[in-house]
């Protein structure tokens, strides 16, 4: 299946399709494709002075590179044109597209010279190209606009890829490239409403929208709706520096203004509803019914307690003074959550797999989750594998003392995020020379057991293993 689509148009008796590739035939009359097949007489034939014109457009799904030949005539001999339009996936910017378009043009002229019917024309061999799949930085969304831009190119060496694949082209509905040696002056081009791309291409900004919960409902720029895929976790929006952004979500229809280069679309917090009282006649409360009796009982008890207190006051044993506590313990008692270890996504960077904790002395550590495995670093140093045994090293470096419960809290909170247990680091035991010898022996040979040396001299008399009754005795139990 070809990744590229192709449409060739020509002015004969009006603007006619000379060729449409199979992968575009079913969607040829959709609004997305129709907007890319405009009559080029409005700008190209008027401004190019019979020289080649290149155009570029971005749609929700395609990048459309076109070559417009303006020295053609229609069936009545009037000035006309024919256009070769190449459709590529939007996320893959195409380099050296001028070469591809010129090759297709050469093939088209051959078919025309031989009178080959359009149903018999074949361009598949020119549409099968290996796209640089590692280039996927162009999957962005833009505002809807009717503005048109233009630029100039050298006829001997166009080199338009850098301009046509610039992100700022998303600010315009269409972009034209005219041969600077043959085209009319820039003042005439501007008089028809086209804007110089060289003058305005720096006036844009790029905003990253984090839509992890997939609840982004509507997105507007200057109160104009922007089309986007609600299932995308991340969206890159290209707009002018002065443009204003607002959005709402599926759980909050009220629009909210956004500022900065990053937008986090968060869920709306809704407090649980309070239980409602059953309707009906109001019943007397307990206090209203028995309040007087209750007060009398309290007074009697108070008199009795007071008398008892006066009686035993002189014989009371003084209570021991409470043991003083440290400032650290006092702070923890005043704020029980101050010593809790929790982890959250680091909002200062784009990577949503990096977590940090606000626990004192551990704020500069970053914990990254990659394929259900944890790595860590400090002060943005190189990441290293994180094992449960690394915690002791971190605590030692930061002069922190954790009991076993505190260590378990630290590790369990990371394990809740990853859903995987954090393993212990593998310990490599270096065996002695004697152990290596034992390991090198064949497994089917019984090991040699050597008794420990007793320290006795070689000529010591043989030990008697019998007691006075003549019974054998184990020498090791003597």
Tab-separated table of C-alpha atoms in Angstrom:
chain	number	residue	atom	x	y	z
A	1	UNK	CA	0.000	0.000	0.000
A	2	UNK	CA	1.389	3.408	-0.985
A	3	UNK	CA	1.797	6.007	1.712
A	4	UNK	CA	1.559	8.759	-0.910
A	5	UNK	CA	-1.518	9.923	-2.800
A	6	UNK	CA	-1.520	11.755	-6.159
A	7	UNK	CA	-3.949	14.042	-7.972
A	8	UNK	CA	-3.143	15.675	-11.335
A	9	UNK	CA	-5.422	18.511	-12.512
A	10	UNK	CA	-5.457	20.506	-15.755
A	11	UNK	CA	-7.469	23.322	-17.295
A	12	UNK	CA	-8.974	21.900	-20.487
A	13	UNK	CA	-12.631	22.827	-20.700
A	14	UNK	CA	-12.626	24.009	-17.083
A	15	UNK	CA	-10.564	22.396	-14.317
A	16	UNK	CA	-10.477	18.615	-14.786
A	17	UNK	CA	-8.923	15.670	-12.945
A	18	UNK	CA	-6.375	14.005	-15.226
A	19	UNK	CA	-5.365	11.355	-12.650
A	20	UNK	CA	-6.418	10.313	-9.093
A	21	UNK	CA	-4.551	7.553	-7.234
A	22	UNK	CA	-6.578	4.625	-5.898
A	23	UNK	CA	-6.073	5.540	-2.230
A	24	UNK	CA	-7.743	8.952	-2.792
A	25	UNK	CA	-10.651	8.029	-5.063
A	26	UNK	CA	-13.113	7.324	-2.248
A	27	UNK	CA	-12.366	10.614	-0.445
A	28	UNK	CA	-11.809	12.791	-3.528
A	29	UNK	CA	-14.983	14.852	-2.953
A	30	UNK	CA	-14.631	15.252	0.817
A	31	UNK	CA	-14.137	18.822	2.159
A	32	UNK	CA	-10.587	18.004	3.284
A	33	UNK	CA	-9.445	17.101	-0.255
A	34	UNK	CA	-11.627	19.643	-2.061
A	35	UNK	CA	-9.983	22.557	-0.249
A	36	UNK	CA	-6.582	21.491	-1.673
A	37	UNK	CA	-7.698	21.545	-5.348
A	38	UNK	CA	-8.444	25.247	-5.837
A	39	UNK	CA	-8.244	26.986	-9.214
A	40	UNK	CA	-4.660	28.325	-9.336
A	41	UNK	CA	-5.565	31.083	-11.835
A	42	UNK	CA	-6.232	33.403	-8.890
A	43	UNK	CA	-2.562	33.637	-7.847
A	44	UNK	CA	-0.195	31.246	-9.668
A	45	UNK	CA	-0.849	32.177	-13.313
A	46	UNK	CA	-1.120	35.889	-12.505
A	47	UNK	CA	2.077	36.212	-10.465
A	48	UNK	CA	4.486	33.559	-11.807
A	49	UNK	CA	5.045	34.919	-15.364
A	50	UNK	CA	4.864	31.385	-16.852
A	51	UNK	CA	7.374	29.916	-14.394
A	52	UNK	CA	6.876	26.927	-12.118
A	53	UNK	CA	5.122	27.520	-8.798
A	54	UNK	CA	5.296	25.281	-5.709
A	55	UNK	CA	2.502	25.291	-3.111
A	56	UNK	CA	2.008	23.728	0.294
A	57	UNK	CA	-1.035	23.046	2.493
A	58	UNK	CA	-1.728	21.230	5.778
A	59	UNK	CA	-5.004	19.396	6.413
A	60	UNK	CA	-6.056	17.369	9.470
A	61	UNK	CA	-4.527	14.237	7.883
A	62	UNK	CA	-2.182	15.287	5.056
A	63	UNK	CA	0.719	17.438	3.968
A	64	UNK	CA	0.034	18.484	0.363
A	65	UNK	CA	3.025	19.433	-1.825
A	66	UNK	CA	2.097	20.749	-5.292
A	67	UNK	CA	3.887	21.729	-8.508
A	68	UNK	CA	1.892	24.162	-10.681
A	69	UNK	CA	2.983	24.516	-14.323
A	70	UNK	CA	1.734	27.897	-15.592
A	71	UNK	CA	2.863	27.810	-19.259
A	72	UNK	CA	0.039	25.463	-20.341
A	73	UNK	CA	-3.071	26.314	-22.373
A	74	UNK	CA	-6.630	24.993	-22.351
A	75	UNK	CA	-8.539	23.443	-25.260
A	76	UNK	CA	-9.461	26.929	-26.528
A	77	UNK	CA	-5.853	28.161	-26.594
A	78	UNK	CA	-6.232	30.336	-23.539
A	79	UNK	CA	-3.612	30.594	-20.784
A	80	UNK	CA	-4.080	27.846	-18.225
A	81	UNK	CA	-2.151	25.507	-15.941
A	82	UNK	CA	-1.839	21.960	-14.702
A	83	UNK	CA	-1.052	20.980	-11.102
A	84	UNK	CA	0.589	17.855	-9.668
A	85	UNK	CA	-0.432	17.401	-6.028
A	86	UNK	CA	1.386	14.952	-3.752
A	87	UNK	CA	-0.391	13.875	-0.510
A	88	UNK	CA	1.776	12.561	2.364
A	89	UNK	CA	0.871	11.648	5.978
A	90	UNK	CA	0.768	14.789	8.097
A	91	UNK	CA	3.281	13.649	10.701
A	92	UNK	CA	6.055	12.977	8.151
A	93	UNK	CA	7.627	16.132	6.674
A	94	UNK	CA	9.001	15.282	3.235
A	95	UNK	CA	12.510	16.345	2.215
A	96	UNK	CA	13.490	17.003	-1.434
A	97	UNK	CA	9.864	16.950	-2.531
A	98	UNK	CA	10.783	19.122	-5.544
A	99	UNK	CA	12.667	16.171	-7.083
A	100	UNK	CA	9.685	13.834	-6.635
A	101	UNK	CA	7.253	16.327	-8.165
A	102	UNK	CA	9.509	16.917	-11.178
A	103	UNK	CA	9.843	13.147	-11.756
A	104	UNK	CA	6.055	12.775	-11.723
A	105	UNK	CA	5.754	15.749	-14.125
A	106	UNK	CA	8.200	14.120	-16.550
A	107	UNK	CA	6.208	10.870	-16.464
A	108	UNK	CA	2.941	12.749	-17.001
A	109	UNK	CA	4.315	14.547	-20.085
A	110	UNK	CA	5.357	11.168	-21.531
A	111	UNK	CA	1.815	9.839	-21.125
A	112	UNK	CA	0.417	13.010	-22.719
A	113	UNK	CA	2.742	12.783	-25.701
A	114	UNK	CA	1.774	9.150	-26.358
A	115	UNK	CA	-1.929	9.796	-25.788
A	116	UNK	CA	-2.172	7.380	-22.846
A	117	UNK	CA	-5.597	7.507	-21.221
A	118	UNK	CA	-5.698	8.545	-17.574
A	119	UNK	CA	-7.084	5.145	-16.522
A	120	UNK	CA	-3.996	3.516	-18.026
A	121	UNK	CA	-1.452	5.896	-16.493
A	122	UNK	CA	0.719	4.306	-13.820
A	123	UNK	CA	2.743	6.236	-11.196
A	124	UNK	CA	3.066	3.620	-8.451
A	125	UNK	CA	6.801	3.206	-8.967
A	126	UNK	CA	7.217	6.942	-8.252
A	127	UNK	CA	5.006	6.884	-5.144
A	128	UNK	CA	6.789	4.093	-3.272
A	129	UNK	CA	9.321	5.923	-1.129
A	130	UNK	CA	10.765	5.014	2.259
A	131	UNK	CA	9.781	7.862	4.542
A	132	UNK	CA	12.167	8.760	7.374
A	133	UNK	CA	10.000	7.238	10.095
A	134	UNK	CA	12.191	8.688	12.830
A	135	UNK	CA	10.990	12.162	11.819
A	136	UNK	CA	7.693	12.481	13.689
A	137	UNK	CA	7.919	15.980	15.126
A	138	UNK	CA	5.351	17.510	12.783
A	139	UNK	CA	2.181	16.038	14.272
A	140	UNK	CA	0.720	19.342	15.442
A	141	UNK	CA	-2.626	21.130	15.263
A	142	UNK	CA	-3.251	24.686	14.085
A	143	UNK	CA	-5.958	27.314	14.003
A	144	UNK	CA	-8.378	27.598	11.113
A	145	UNK	CA	-7.322	30.506	8.911
A	146	UNK	CA	-7.862	31.893	5.407
A	147	UNK	CA	-4.553	33.782	5.238
A	148	UNK	CA	-2.113	32.997	2.386
A	149	UNK	CA	1.686	33.356	2.541
A	150	UNK	CA	4.393	33.440	-0.131
A	151	UNK	CA	8.151	33.012	-0.426
A	152	UNK	CA	10.715	33.121	-3.243
A	153	UNK	CA	13.068	30.383	-4.439
A	154	UNK	CA	16.075	30.032	-6.733
A	155	UNK	CA	15.044	28.373	-9.987
A	156	UNK	CA	18.375	26.516	-10.276
A	157	UNK	CA	18.264	25.132	-6.733
A	158	UNK	CA	14.843	25.424	-5.044
A	159	UNK	CA	15.674	23.936	-1.594
A	160	UNK	CA	12.199	24.607	-0.260
A	161	UNK	CA	12.041	21.787	2.286
A	162	UNK	CA	13.277	23.992	5.112
A	163	UNK	CA	10.531	26.561	4.493
A	164	UNK	CA	7.616	24.272	3.633
A	165	UNK	CA	8.295	22.002	6.638
A	166	UNK	CA	8.626	24.904	9.088
A	167	UNK	CA	6.012	24.709	11.879
A	168	UNK	CA	4.937	28.296	11.272
A	169	UNK	CA	3.336	27.294	7.943
A	170	UNK	CA	0.468	26.038	10.074
A	171	UNK	CA	-0.514	29.670	10.629
A	172	UNK	CA	-1.659	29.935	6.982
A	173	UNK	CA	-4.266	28.234	4.818
A	174	UNK	CA	-1.796	27.910	1.935
A	175	UNK	CA	1.750	28.879	1.001
A	176	UNK	CA	3.121	29.743	-2.476
A	177	UNK	CA	6.753	29.664	-3.620
A	178	UNK	CA	7.515	31.806	-6.715
A	179	UNK	CA	10.653	31.807	-8.870
A	180	UNK	CA	12.404	35.005	-7.759
A	181	UNK	CA	13.884	35.634	-11.238
A	182	UNK	CA	10.606	35.400	-13.164
A	183	UNK	CA	7.829	36.323	-10.741
A	184	UNK	CA	6.367	39.798	-10.349
A	185	UNK	CA	7.665	42.095	-7.621
A	186	UNK	CA	6.894	41.405	-3.976
A	187	UNK	CA	4.917	44.648	-3.760
A	188	UNK	CA	2.479	43.370	-6.398
A	189	UNK	CA	2.242	40.008	-4.624
A	190	UNK	CA	1.455	41.729	-1.325
A	191	UNK	CA	-1.148	43.930	-3.009
A	192	UNK	CA	-3.233	40.795	-3.670
A	193	UNK	CA	-3.317	39.992	0.069
A	194	UNK	CA	-0.450	37.493	0.351
A	195	UNK	CA	1.901	37.842	3.348
A	196	UNK	CA	5.654	37.407	3.219
A	197	UNK	CA	6.514	34.223	5.087
A	198	UNK	CA	10.047	35.499	5.774
A	199	UNK	CA	8.604	38.480	7.651
A	200	UNK	CA	6.109	36.617	9.831
A	201	UNK	CA	7.514	33.117	10.423
A	202	UNK	CA	9.142	34.084	13.754
A	203	UNK	CA	5.833	35.350	15.145
A	204	UNK	CA	4.582	31.996	16.397
A	205	UNK	CA	4.587	29.936	19.575
A	206	UNK	CA	4.257	26.264	20.393
A	207	UNK	CA	2.011	25.105	23.254
A	208	UNK	CA	2.036	21.538	24.613
A	209	UNK	CA	-1.358	20.327	25.878
A	210	UNK	CA	-1.295	17.381	28.305
A	211	UNK	CA	-4.559	15.453	27.859
A	212	UNK	CA	-3.715	12.310	29.843
A	213	UNK	CA	-7.279	11.935	31.159
A	214	UNK	CA	-8.665	12.451	27.617
A	215	UNK	CA	-11.322	14.837	28.878
A	216	UNK	CA	-10.476	17.840	26.658
A	217	UNK	CA	-13.785	18.678	24.960
A	218	UNK	CA	-13.398	22.001	23.109
A	219	UNK	CA	-10.350	24.104	22.238
A	220	UNK	CA	-10.516	27.684	20.965
A	221	UNK	CA	-7.957	30.245	19.796
A	222	UNK	CA	-9.259	33.822	19.771
A	223	UNK	CA	-12.754	32.331	20.198
A	224	UNK	CA	-12.333	30.261	16.985
A	225	UNK	CA	-12.732	26.449	17.406
A	226	UNK	CA	-9.682	24.270	16.695
A	227	UNK	CA	-10.054	20.710	15.383
A	228	UNK	CA	-8.168	17.995	17.333
A	229	UNK	CA	-8.271	14.293	18.203
A	230	UNK	CA	-9.802	13.853	21.675
A	231	UNK	CA	-8.045	10.487	22.097
A	232	UNK	CA	-4.532	11.974	21.888
A	233	UNK	CA	-2.676	12.144	25.205
A	234	UNK	CA	-0.510	15.042	24.031
A	235	UNK	CA	-1.317	17.810	21.561
A	236	UNK	CA	1.044	20.401	20.110
A	237	UNK	CA	-0.722	23.638	19.177
A	238	UNK	CA	0.898	26.140	16.787
A	239	UNK	CA	-0.408	29.702	16.973
A	240	UNK	CA	0.678	33.351	16.894
A	241	UNK	CA	2.397	34.814	19.932
A	242	UNK	CA	-0.459	37.208	20.640
A	243	UNK	CA	-3.219	34.575	20.323
A	244	UNK	CA	-5.305	33.602	23.371
A	245	UNK	CA	-6.296	30.027	24.243
A	246	UNK	CA	-9.350	28.771	26.096
A	247	UNK	CA	-10.724	25.277	26.636
A	248	UNK	CA	-13.286	23.220	28.530
A	249	UNK	CA	-13.599	19.564	29.517
A	250	UNK	CA	-16.201	16.822	29.476
A	251	UNK	CA	-16.763	17.214	33.233
A	252	UNK	CA	-16.710	21.043	33.254
A	253	UNK	CA	-18.379	22.877	30.327
A	254	UNK	CA	-17.184	26.282	31.560
A	255	UNK	CA	-14.310	27.610	29.396
A	256	UNK	CA	-11.007	28.298	31.102
A	257	UNK	CA	-8.227	30.554	29.792
A	258	UNK	CA	-4.775	29.022	29.449
A	259	UNK	CA	-1.387	30.732	29.721
A	260	UNK	CA	2.182	29.548	29.284
A	261	UNK	CA	3.750	26.964	27.009
A	262	UNK	CA	2.208	23.943	28.771
A	263	UNK	CA	-1.420	23.174	29.603
A	264	UNK	CA	-2.417	20.375	31.983
A	265	UNK	CA	-6.057	19.346	31.488
A	266	UNK	CA	-7.057	18.206	34.975
A	267	UNK	CA	-10.217	16.594	36.271
A	268	UNK	CA	-12.714	18.745	38.141
A	269	UNK	CA	-12.955	17.938	41.857
A	270	UNK	CA	-16.539	17.390	42.976
A	271	UNK	CA	-17.357	17.083	46.681
A	272	UNK	CA	-19.565	14.096	47.571
A	273	UNK	CA	-23.207	15.087	48.202
A	274	UNK	CA	-24.256	15.395	51.822
A	275	UNK	CA	-27.025	13.002	52.923
A	276	UNK	CA	-30.470	14.607	52.800
A	277	UNK	CA	-32.913	14.426	55.673
A	278	UNK	CA	-36.135	12.533	55.074
A	279	UNK	CA	-39.120	14.782	54.674
A	280	UNK	CA	-41.958	14.677	57.241
A	281	UNK	CA	-43.091	16.238	60.499
A	282	UNK	CA	-40.267	17.361	62.743
A	283	UNK	CA	-39.833	15.167	65.781
A	284	UNK	CA	-38.813	16.513	69.168
A	285	UNK	CA	-35.155	15.993	69.888
A	286	UNK	CA	-33.823	14.021	72.813
A	287	UNK	CA	-32.767	17.185	74.621
A	288	UNK	CA	-36.150	18.824	74.099
A	289	UNK	CA	-37.888	15.826	75.672
A	290	UNK	CA	-35.487	14.916	78.483
A	291	UNK	CA	-33.337	18.030	78.792
A	292	UNK	CA	-34.584	19.137	82.205
A	293	UNK	CA	-33.999	15.694	83.712
A	294	UNK	CA	-30.572	15.539	82.104
A	295	UNK	CA	-29.545	18.883	83.662
A	296	UNK	CA	-30.672	17.742	87.125
A	297	UNK	CA	-28.592	14.563	86.855
A	298	UNK	CA	-25.508	16.574	85.804
A	299	UNK	CA	-25.868	18.912	88.810
A	300	UNK	CA	-26.129	15.982	91.235
A	301	UNK	CA	-23.060	14.322	89.735
A	302	UNK	CA	-21.117	17.607	89.834
A	303	UNK	CA	-21.868	18.063	93.549
A	304	UNK	CA	-20.761	14.525	94.300
A	305	UNK	CA	-17.531	14.843	92.335
A	306	UNK	CA	-16.740	18.160	93.990
A	307	UNK	CA	-17.161	16.697	97.452
A	308	UNK	CA	-14.986	13.710	96.586
A	309	UNK	CA	-12.276	15.975	95.161
A	310	UNK	CA	-12.150	18.104	98.321
A	311	UNK	CA	-11.949	14.961	100.466
A	312	UNK	CA	-8.965	13.341	98.719
A	313	UNK	CA	-7.110	16.501	97.660
A	314	UNK	CA	-4.757	16.460	100.637
A	315	UNK	CA	-3.929	12.740	100.174
A	316	UNK	CA	-3.385	12.931	96.394
A	317	UNK	CA	-0.031	11.621	95.067
A	318	UNK	CA	1.634	14.067	92.643
A	319	UNK	CA	1.876	12.793	89.096
A	320	UNK	CA	5.355	12.498	87.520
A	321	UNK	CA	6.346	15.241	85.150
A	322	UNK	CA	5.994	14.318	81.444
A	323	UNK	CA	9.172	13.344	79.630
A	324	UNK	CA	10.334	16.212	77.373
A	325	UNK	CA	10.210	15.487	73.632
A	326	UNK	CA	12.509	16.724	70.859
A	327	UNK	CA	11.611	19.574	68.524
A	328	UNK	CA	11.389	17.090	65.646
A	329	UNK	CA	8.842	14.950	67.511
A	330	UNK	CA	6.886	18.056	68.460
A	331	UNK	CA	6.701	19.172	64.830
A	332	UNK	CA	5.492	15.736	63.743
A	333	UNK	CA	2.817	15.700	66.455
A	334	UNK	CA	1.628	19.156	65.364
A	335	UNK	CA	1.504	18.137	61.710
A	336	UNK	CA	1.114	14.328	61.282
A	337	UNK	CA	1.429	14.516	57.493
A	338	UNK	CA	4.743	16.434	57.570
A	339	UNK	CA	6.781	13.196	57.643
A	340	UNK	CA	4.744	11.210	55.109
A	341	UNK	CA	6.576	10.081	51.976
A	342	UNK	CA	4.494	10.619	48.842
A	343	UNK	CA	5.416	10.825	45.155
A	344	UNK	CA	3.940	12.932	42.367
A	345	UNK	CA	4.744	13.708	38.721
A	346	UNK	CA	7.432	16.357	38.258
A	347	UNK	CA	5.449	19.206	36.618
A	348	UNK	CA	8.605	21.205	35.802
A	349	UNK	CA	9.443	18.907	32.855
A	350	UNK	CA	7.423	17.357	30.013
A	351	UNK	CA	8.244	13.757	30.906
A	352	UNK	CA	5.218	12.354	32.793
A	353	UNK	CA	7.167	9.255	33.880
A	354	UNK	CA	9.415	11.208	36.300
A	355	UNK	CA	8.310	11.435	39.969
A	356	UNK	CA	9.562	13.489	42.934
A	357	UNK	CA	8.857	13.678	46.656
A	358	UNK	CA	8.652	16.714	48.922
A	359	UNK	CA	10.142	14.860	51.894
A	360	UNK	CA	12.976	16.973	53.447
A	361	UNK	CA	16.443	16.328	51.954
A	362	UNK	CA	14.976	14.090	49.202
A	363	UNK	CA	13.510	16.849	46.992
A	364	UNK	CA	16.415	16.771	44.501
A	365	UNK	CA	16.010	13.068	43.704
A	366	UNK	CA	14.110	12.064	40.545
A	367	UNK	CA	12.567	8.604	40.128
A	368	UNK	CA	11.792	7.578	36.519
A	369	UNK	CA	9.430	4.706	35.595
A	370	UNK	CA	10.483	2.989	32.349
A	371	UNK	CA	8.815	-0.314	31.298
A	372	UNK	CA	7.684	-0.958	34.909
A	373	UNK	CA	11.296	-0.543	36.110
A	374	UNK	CA	12.577	2.319	38.300
A	375	UNK	CA	15.708	4.396	37.771
A	376	UNK	CA	16.825	7.436	39.797
A	377	UNK	CA	19.191	10.376	39.844
A	378	UNK	CA	20.017	13.448	41.896
A	379	UNK	CA	20.220	17.027	40.621
A	380	UNK	CA	19.473	15.897	37.023
A	381	UNK	CA	22.539	13.610	36.865
A	382	UNK	CA	22.581	10.429	34.773
A	383	UNK	CA	19.839	7.931	35.700
A	384	UNK	CA	20.871	4.659	37.401
A	385	UNK	CA	18.866	1.509	38.149
A	386	UNK	CA	16.985	1.738	41.458
A	387	UNK	CA	16.828	-1.271	43.730
A	388	UNK	CA	15.415	-1.513	47.257
A	389	UNK	CA	18.960	-1.718	48.565
A	390	UNK	CA	19.748	1.716	47.038
A	391	UNK	CA	17.509	3.329	49.681
A	392	UNK	CA	20.097	2.758	52.420
A	393	UNK	CA	22.725	4.482	50.257
A	394	UNK	CA	20.431	7.491	49.692
A	395	UNK	CA	19.622	7.774	53.415
A	396	UNK	CA	23.301	7.562	54.314
A	397	UNK	CA	24.258	10.284	51.809
A	398	UNK	CA	21.508	12.603	53.147
A	399	UNK	CA	22.167	11.804	56.860
A	400	UNK	CA	18.636	10.475	57.310
A	401	UNK	CA	17.626	7.687	59.694
A	402	UNK	CA	14.581	5.600	58.713
A	403	UNK	CA	13.193	2.683	60.694
A	404	UNK	CA	11.890	-0.374	58.857
A	405	UNK	CA	8.341	1.027	58.677
A	406	UNK	CA	9.577	4.254	57.089
A	407	UNK	CA	11.628	2.354	54.500
A	408	UNK	CA	8.639	0.157	53.659
A	409	UNK	CA	6.488	3.270	53.224
A	410	UNK	CA	9.040	4.745	50.785
A	411	UNK	CA	9.288	1.559	48.660
A	412	UNK	CA	5.582	0.659	48.787
A	413	UNK	CA	4.527	4.089	47.492
A	414	UNK	CA	6.809	3.638	44.454
A	415	UNK	CA	5.503	0.088	43.964
A	416	UNK	CA	1.899	1.353	43.962
A	417	UNK	CA	2.730	3.617	41.016
A	418	UNK	CA	4.548	0.969	38.949
A	419	UNK	CA	2.416	-2.016	40.019
A	420	UNK	CA	5.639	-4.003	40.354
A	421	UNK	CA	7.753	-4.978	43.345
A	422	UNK	CA	11.122	-3.219	43.536
A	423	UNK	CA	13.760	-5.990	43.555
A	424	UNK	CA	16.875	-6.189	45.718
A	425	UNK	CA	20.171	-5.534	43.992
A	426	UNK	CA	22.004	-8.720	43.001
A	427	UNK	CA	24.952	-9.392	45.340
A	428	UNK	CA	28.031	-10.900	43.713
A	429	UNK	CA	29.974	-13.118	46.161
A	430	UNK	CA	33.693	-13.376	45.448
A	431	UNK	CA	34.749	-16.917	46.403
A	432	UNK	CA	38.115	-17.765	47.869
A	433	UNK	CA	40.739	-19.699	45.973
A	434	UNK	CA	39.835	-22.835	47.931
A	435	UNK	CA	36.114	-22.404	46.973
A	436	UNK	CA	37.001	-22.012	43.288
A	437	UNK	CA	38.956	-25.276	43.450
A	438	UNK	CA	35.958	-27.034	44.977
A	439	UNK	CA	33.629	-25.592	42.282
A	440	UNK	CA	36.009	-26.664	39.477
A	441	UNK	CA	35.854	-30.318	40.569
A	442	UNK	CA	33.441	-32.606	38.685
A	443	UNK	CA	30.019	-32.820	40.337
A	444	UNK	CA	29.984	-36.669	40.345
A	445	UNK	CA	33.099	-36.842	42.610
A	446	UNK	CA	32.361	-36.899	46.319
A	447	UNK	CA	33.849	-33.938	48.137
A	448	UNK	CA	36.906	-34.502	50.304
A	449	UNK	CA	36.180	-33.738	53.950
A	450	UNK	CA	39.202	-32.613	55.899
A	451	UNK	CA	39.170	-32.548	59.667
A	452	UNK	CA	40.393	-29.394	61.337
A	453	UNK	CA	43.915	-29.463	62.686
A	454	UNK	CA	44.055	-30.063	66.433
A	455	UNK	CA	47.414	-28.505	66.976
A	456	UNK	CA	48.873	-31.692	68.500
A	457	UNK	CA	52.445	-32.731	67.653
A	458	UNK	CA	52.959	-35.373	65.039
A	459	UNK	CA	54.463	-37.907	67.519
A	460	UNK	CA	51.592	-37.644	70.023
A	461	UNK	CA	50.256	-41.021	71.226
A	462	UNK	CA	47.203	-42.440	69.556
A	463	UNK	CA	44.005	-41.473	71.344
A	464	UNK	CA	42.130	-44.247	73.097
A	465	UNK	CA	38.454	-44.315	71.957
A	466	UNK	CA	37.281	-46.667	74.738
A	467	UNK	CA	36.139	-45.885	78.254
A	468	UNK	CA	36.962	-47.842	81.378
A	469	UNK	CA	34.159	-50.315	80.630
A	470	UNK	CA	35.562	-51.107	77.190
A	471	UNK	CA	32.788	-49.290	75.294
A	472	UNK	CA	33.591	-47.185	72.213
A	473	UNK	CA	33.297	-43.436	72.787
A	474	UNK	CA	32.927	-40.709	70.170
A	475	UNK	CA	36.074	-38.583	70.601
A	476	UNK	CA	34.187	-35.475	69.512
A	477	UNK	CA	31.855	-35.783	72.495
A	478	UNK	CA	34.571	-36.091	75.124
